[in-house]
Amino acid sequence: MSSKVGKISWISGPTVRAEGLEGIKMYEVVYVGYDKLIGEVIAVSGDKAVIQVYENTSGLRPGEPVYKTGEPLSVTLGPGIIGRTYDGVQRPLDIIALKVGFFVKRGVTVDPLPTDRKWFFEPKVKVGEEVVEGDILGFVQETPLIKHAIMVPIGIEGKVSYIAKEGEYYITEVIAEITKNENKYSVNLYQKWPVRRPRPYKERLEPEVPLITGQRIIDILFPIAKGGTAAIPGGFGTGKTVMLHQIAAWCDARVVIYIGCGERGNEMAEVLVKFPELTDPYSGRPLMERTILIANTSNMPISAREASIYTGISIAEYYRDMGYDVVLVADSTSRWAEALREISGRLEEMPAEEGFPPYLASRLAEFYERAGRVVTLGRDKRIGSVTVIGAVSPPGGDFSEPVTVHTLRFVRTFWGLDSALAYSRHYPAINWIISYSLYVDSIAKWWEKFIGKNWLILRRKIQEILQKEDELKEIVKLLGPEALPDNEKLILDVARMIREGFLQQNAFDPIDSYCSVEKQYKMLKLFVEFYENAKATLEKGISLTKIRSMPVIVKLMRCRYTVPNDKTEELDKLHQEIIDSFNKIISE
Amino acid sequence: MHKVTSIEYYSVRDIKGPLMIIENVSNVAYDELVEIETPTGETRLGKVLEVGFGLAIVQVFEGTTGLSPKGTKARFLGKTFELPVTEDMLGRIFDGLGKPIDGLPPPVPRDYLDINGAPINPERRDYPTNFIQTGISAIDGMNTLIRGQKLPIFSGAGLPHNMLAAQIARQATVIGQEEEFAVIFAAIGVQHDEASFFKKSLEETGAIKRSALFLNLADDPAFERIITPRIALTLAEYLAFEKDMHVLVILTDMTNYGEALREISAAREEVPGRKGYPGYLYTDLATIYERAGRIKGKKGSITQMPILTMPNDDISHPIPDLTAYITEGQIVLSRDLYRIGIYPPINVLMSLSRLMRDGIGEGKTRSDHPEVASQLYASYARAQELRALALIVGESSLTPTDLLYLRYAEVFERKFLAQSYYENRDIWKTLDLAWEVLSMLPKKASASKIIELYNSEYFLFKAFPLIITFKLCNKYLEKYAKSNGEKFEAIINSLKCLIKFLLKACSISINLKLGGNSLISFL
Ligand SMILES: Nc1ncnc2c1ncn2[C@@H]1O[C@H](COP(=O)(O)OP(=O)(O)OP(=O)(O)O)[C@@H](O)[C@H]1O
Ligand SMILES: [Mg+2]
């Protein structure tokens, strides 16, 4: 056997060099120093290794021991994850607080999952049954919303030689044994998975089901599919975090993983205060019953920030494998990239653009590639998905910087935030001219089948009006608005109505915050029909002034606040009122 | 840290910028505090930045000016930089490293705390929701400060950020709670007179008794600036979380802090990020700014108000940019407003308080607060757009409603924004004033803006001939572009000028009720 203990030879912030570690492997977890700080090997040469330490290294000395574990950095997967708040390397923050108080101290070892709690296990297989990797052995009701499937671990197959009876078990208890060629494998309620390795699946599917977010500009104009990818870049204060909170709160996924990656502590506190009070609009249950938080704030160790993304996505894949639609939001991937840069700098690697390491692009690609809608392993052909949405924080709000540029190569939805919109308090400040979604055509079928006809045509109409407004604005800038003919002024009017009455959505208004698909579709139709009617009326020679003074406009503009999601029939009434109003001014 | 007896080394190999490379050391810890002694007996402090077997890189806080490798002694102290803390530090003045400079003996410490602190466990944070009344309308009404928030002031050279910060420090209260803030003031590379301005203003109101001042002035060693804000925050944490006090921390000027950091990074020959600042500037600033907030089960709080001057008034400069990425909003001062004599010259549109929404309204300030704030924003944003438009097309081409908005913007700036350095407006006064200012706009301005817009016969009448002109020109242009590609740009520009001229001419003719046809016939 190779030596189990080496020693520190150099310390520079979060990176530590060590020697005497014969047989050390890349990405192996090690314990550093007398305090046994958690670290991970990120470069190896002979018996020497470079280690990124996940905790503050202040006070470490050369010569202190480094202990090998032989294991790669892994997550512990099993019941008890949902509702938890973890740091970047899956340590429950509430337990850390219980142990060491309100400041995060280092060298604390805590179990990722509660070992003192029993779960009610319900077996699904019988002794003698043949099982393969991914097959479900039984279930644990983890929260009222999540039935947690206990699956045959990856790489295991054979005959079930033991299965636990229905009843309560600790996660460490053996609940099944699988035998193949005399080899017996024991299954517990939990399994481990190395975070840097994507969990395998059987087959990738086309993303054709939209992820409904309840945010109009997203669901109608720039939709994302379940299993899709999206980036939301924007300068400070443009609304990335609010949008990610909104998606985490309102999207129609079954499991939501929120990674606060190098961002503010108070934002995590906000989620922790508000989510337990909010209810999932689809089930009526408290949101925390489907949410997992990973909080590695900006002042916590940067190497754990780097790991947090992988911890999060591995957990996401695990719930996907049970057949759930999972959404992972990461705020902000730029901070993760900066952690990469800092560690790379300390290794004195050759930098590429703006000091980022040359492998930035491939790391981003690998991360977004772990999204997808798949047929999972296991013989029952479950379908699950991981949707990945990442905030990007470009320095100076400049989208030509490396992280934004590379991210846009690998995501299929782009919600570009605009500082000018944010300054004028147009929220969400998504710029409707530069943003795009490549899922529109593939999810159109879903909308037209389940919600309403002509979704594709209606949303295109809205886009055309906004596009036209953008062109006309150039003329207005030059000549003032009066330079336009009435039909073009009408476009400006309606575009403004669309911007203020449809695109804008107040995240903090009890009604407007979440807009159901039915309400979205009806509103979409109302705005388009208003425009068509107004255009026709204008062509009949009625003056624009008359159209502009129709009282129904105010109602239309305010319906996002006034019509609750469960009373969308009021929008049908409004529809009739619009038609009547036009008839009235025509007949006058 | 495991304590060891300190050993002295004479083995300084190199001195480079603020760094010192010391050889043949053993058992030195990363981040350890080092005392440097010159042959003449002068001592300076430093800390270990990197360490390996037999070699340590030490950063000297007071700089290395006058040091030579020969004869310089380094003593490793076996601990990190710790600040002796006690409540008795209130009412006192210290230098940038925490030594008293007011001529009084050092206070007797109750505890020694590592100045780097430790991250507050996000799970233990209490979400801040208590409104702080600063008595300044632009802040209380539109960018409300919350207890436990970090809200910086972005300023420019020569703008009155110090007055504003001093006014806030003097006036800040939480309504209904008589308790006053303890003020911790950290001067980071600022001028003597700026520091004494703060001192005086705290003395004037007697607030000095509950204040502690840490002064690293412009002529003090630059590398101390890395330490000064951390010392201030260490005392703040002690007072807030051990002694249940509400603490307001003012850090000025964070731009100087960033520059000191850049210099150290350059001396270490690190790969620079934007504008030569190190790639870890964000993370480093976060270890300062995140030391604000509230903790569950603790009575005290830390509210931070960092001040920074934006080089060239450029908000996208790395220091303001990364600061705003960490803080919970920003108060931006405007040179334009200052020029026209508005104090405080707060650019409300670029300013933001992210914690405002949960700290205002029913039971916190007044139920109409969210509504009035959003109306103020919407109408002022609209007015600013029109101002820009009026600059290009002239006020004469705006509608009466538009003109009303322009007037509104002025009244808003003069009556609502502007107030005197000694005027302390309570929140009710601020909100009433807001309604009063808004009342000059057409009713339901926010809801039915669209109808009011361009809604006048005068406007419609005038537009008609122009459209025709424009269309004609456009057609002409297109044809011309096809035959004479290269000169296209120049021609467009001159045609645009012509149309503009025509527009002016037209608006006059219509004003004179001469009808729009004149323009067409002219063409
Ligand atoms: N949909 C919305 N409705 C109402 N207000 C919003 C909305 N989106 C954003 N805001 C406002 O904008 C502020 C800034 O938003 P947010 O914190 O999400 O910005 P950010 O892009 O995450 O900034 P940073 O990069 O600095 O973290 C919020 O505090 C809120 O006041
Ligand atoms: Mg954010």
GROMACS .gro file of C-alpha atoms and ligand atoms in nm, chain A residues 240-241 263-264 267 331, chain B residues 354, ligand 2:
model
    8
  240LYS     CA    1  -3.092   3.824  -1.207
  241THR     CA    2  -3.148   3.715  -0.852
  263GLU     CA    3  -2.343   3.584  -0.380
  264ARG     CA    4  -2.500   3.764  -0.083
  267GLU     CA    5  -3.034   3.672  -0.035
  331ASP     CA    6  -2.650   3.254  -0.902
  942ARG     CA    7  -3.263   4.620  -0.275
 1113MG      MG    8  -2.802   3.901  -0.772
   0.00000   0.00000   0.00000
